[in-house]
Amino acid sequence: MAVKKSILLLLAAFVATALACSNTEDKKEYEEKARREYRTDIWLVDMETSADSVSLGEPRNITPRRGYDNQPMYLLDGSGLLFSVGVVAEDMEMRTDIFLHDLASGEQRKMTDTEESEFSPIPMPAGRGFSVVRLESDGTSRLWFVDDQGDHTEVILPDTVAVNYYNWIDANRIALLAGVPVSGEGKEPWTMMLQIGYVNYGKTRPVVEMPKFSRALQLKPGSHSLTVIRENEAGEPELSLLDLDSLEFSPLAKTLEGSYFTDFVWTEDPFLLMADDRIVYRLADDGWVMVRDFSDMLPGPITRLAVRPDNKQLAMVVWEVPLEE
């Protein structure tokens, strides 16, 4: 099933009901298994940019524990970052909750504590509260609003039930990669569709079917376009710009190593950054240029990137094991 190719539904196995556990030792064994299989940490590195270059400092791990720490996203004022954390609940189920890391104090506070799992936290465009993808008990994954205290939640697009990835375009529009049913002999029952969601109407508008896709949906600073990875006419993954007025695509560049399952991020300059294994690159006029090689500093490959709004810091999600393990 095409939807299951996404990382969100891959992680559904991670948050599904645990194997029957009847005592403390069983719980410890289950928790250790989860930590072995989902070992990601969030590293921060100072960043400086100029007219034609990007430089990165020394990385530091802000989640030095075994387990799942992922999907960092900075608050709009740059004071902290939201991220998702895998936890073993009292009922023996593995779930993800949203935490907030305060950059000044280093304190981390749980922002959601529900019986379901929340992923992909992004601050609301107006600056109050944040949105998440919630994997609900009936198997649907919808977009929800959470207030700043984590006390109040509200579904944003009630009828869009298979959200995988998303990003805010403005206060009313959301770019979504969501599963949609298809019909026809020999076809998969679901496929992935890039859509534009309209909060005021609670509805979405389909843009293009994307059976091969990337989780990153990034607005290019200073433009009215969305950057995605999609399949080009040669059948290769390609970074493309979607004009948000005409909804037409234009090619930007080939991805590193020809991969769909990769992440990228824009700086405010704007430079486009992408990682391959433990190396960060930027896109230049003549192709990809290495910014910094972290091979001697990071335990495994970089899988996600986020830039602080003031352009002074880069967050990286790093697997705790090398690619060859």
PDB file of N, CA and C in Angstrom, residues 35 66 104 113 140 160 173 205 223-224 255 291 299 302 315:
ATOM      1  N   ARG A  35      13.864   1.346  21.897  1.00  0.00           N
ATOM      2  CA  ARG A  35      14.997   2.274  21.873  1.00  0.00           C
ATOM      3  C   ARG A  35      16.075   1.811  20.905  1.00  0.00           C
ATOM      4  N   ARG A  66      18.853   7.219  24.626  1.00  0.00           N
ATOM      5  CA  ARG A  66      18.465   6.252  23.614  1.00  0.00           C
ATOM      6  C   ARG A  66      16.965   6.342  23.389  1.00  0.00           C
ATOM      7  N   ALA A 104      17.366  28.803  25.884  1.00  0.00           N
ATOM      8  CA  ALA A 104      18.125  29.558  26.880  1.00  0.00           C
ATOM      9  C   ALA A 104      18.463  28.711  28.094  1.00  0.00           C
ATOM     10  N   ASP A 113       0.086  15.087  26.155  1.00  0.00           N
ATOM     11  CA  ASP A 113       0.091  13.867  26.967  1.00  0.00           C
ATOM     12  C   ASP A 113      -1.256  13.186  26.774  1.00  0.00           C
ATOM     13  N   THR A 140      -6.935   6.748  11.741  1.00  0.00           N
ATOM     14  CA  THR A 140      -6.832   7.946  10.923  1.00  0.00           C
ATOM     15  C   THR A 140      -5.699   8.831  11.430  1.00  0.00           C
ATOM     16  N   THR A 160      -9.930  15.280   6.211  1.00  0.00           N
ATOM     17  CA  THR A 160      -8.662  14.801   5.650  1.00  0.00           C
ATOM     18  C   THR A 160      -8.055  13.843   6.653  1.00  0.00           C
ATOM     19  N   ARG A 173      -3.924  28.620   4.606  1.00  0.00           N
ATOM     20  CA  ARG A 173      -3.606  27.539   3.672  1.00  0.00           C
ATOM     21  C   ARG A 173      -2.501  26.634   4.213  1.00  0.00           C
ATOM     22  N   ARG A 205      -7.781  21.006  -1.729  1.00  0.00           N
ATOM     23  CA  ARG A 205      -7.778  21.020  -3.192  1.00  0.00           C
ATOM     24  C   ARG A 205      -6.624  20.162  -3.676  1.00  0.00           C
ATOM     25  N   SER A 223       9.683  34.277  -1.943  1.00  0.00           N
ATOM     26  CA  SER A 223       8.958  33.872  -3.144  1.00  0.00           C
ATOM     27  C   SER A 223       7.557  33.431  -2.752  1.00  0.00           C
ATOM     28  N   HIS A 224       6.796  33.069  -3.744  1.00  0.00           N
ATOM     29  CA  HIS A 224       5.457  32.526  -3.500  1.00  0.00           C
ATOM     30  C   HIS A 224       5.408  31.108  -4.053  1.00  0.00           C
ATOM     31  N   THR A 255      18.315  15.912  -6.633  1.00  0.00           N
ATOM     32  CA  THR A 255      18.621  15.687  -5.224  1.00  0.00           C
ATOM     33  C   THR A 255      19.988  15.028  -5.082  1.00  0.00           C
ATOM     34  N   VAL A 291      29.168  22.016   2.733  1.00  0.00           N
ATOM     35  CA  VAL A 291      29.268  23.041   3.769  1.00  0.00           C
ATOM     36  C   VAL A 291      30.154  22.554   4.902  1.00  0.00           C
ATOM     37  N   PRO A 299      27.311  10.289  15.257  1.00  0.00           N
ATOM     38  CA  PRO A 299      27.327   8.829  15.286  1.00  0.00           C
ATOM     39  C   PRO A 299      26.681   8.170  14.083  1.00  0.00           C
ATOM     40  N   ILE A 302      22.524  12.150   9.001  1.00  0.00           N
ATOM     41  CA  ILE A 302      21.578  13.242   9.246  1.00  0.00           C
ATOM     42  C   ILE A 302      20.329  12.975   8.415  1.00  0.00           C
ATOM     43  N   ALA A 315      19.162  22.858  13.267  1.00  0.00           N
ATOM     44  CA  ALA A 315      18.847  21.637  14.014  1.00  0.00           C
ATOM     45  C   ALA A 315      18.943  20.454  13.064  1.00  0.00           C
TER      46      ALA A 315
END
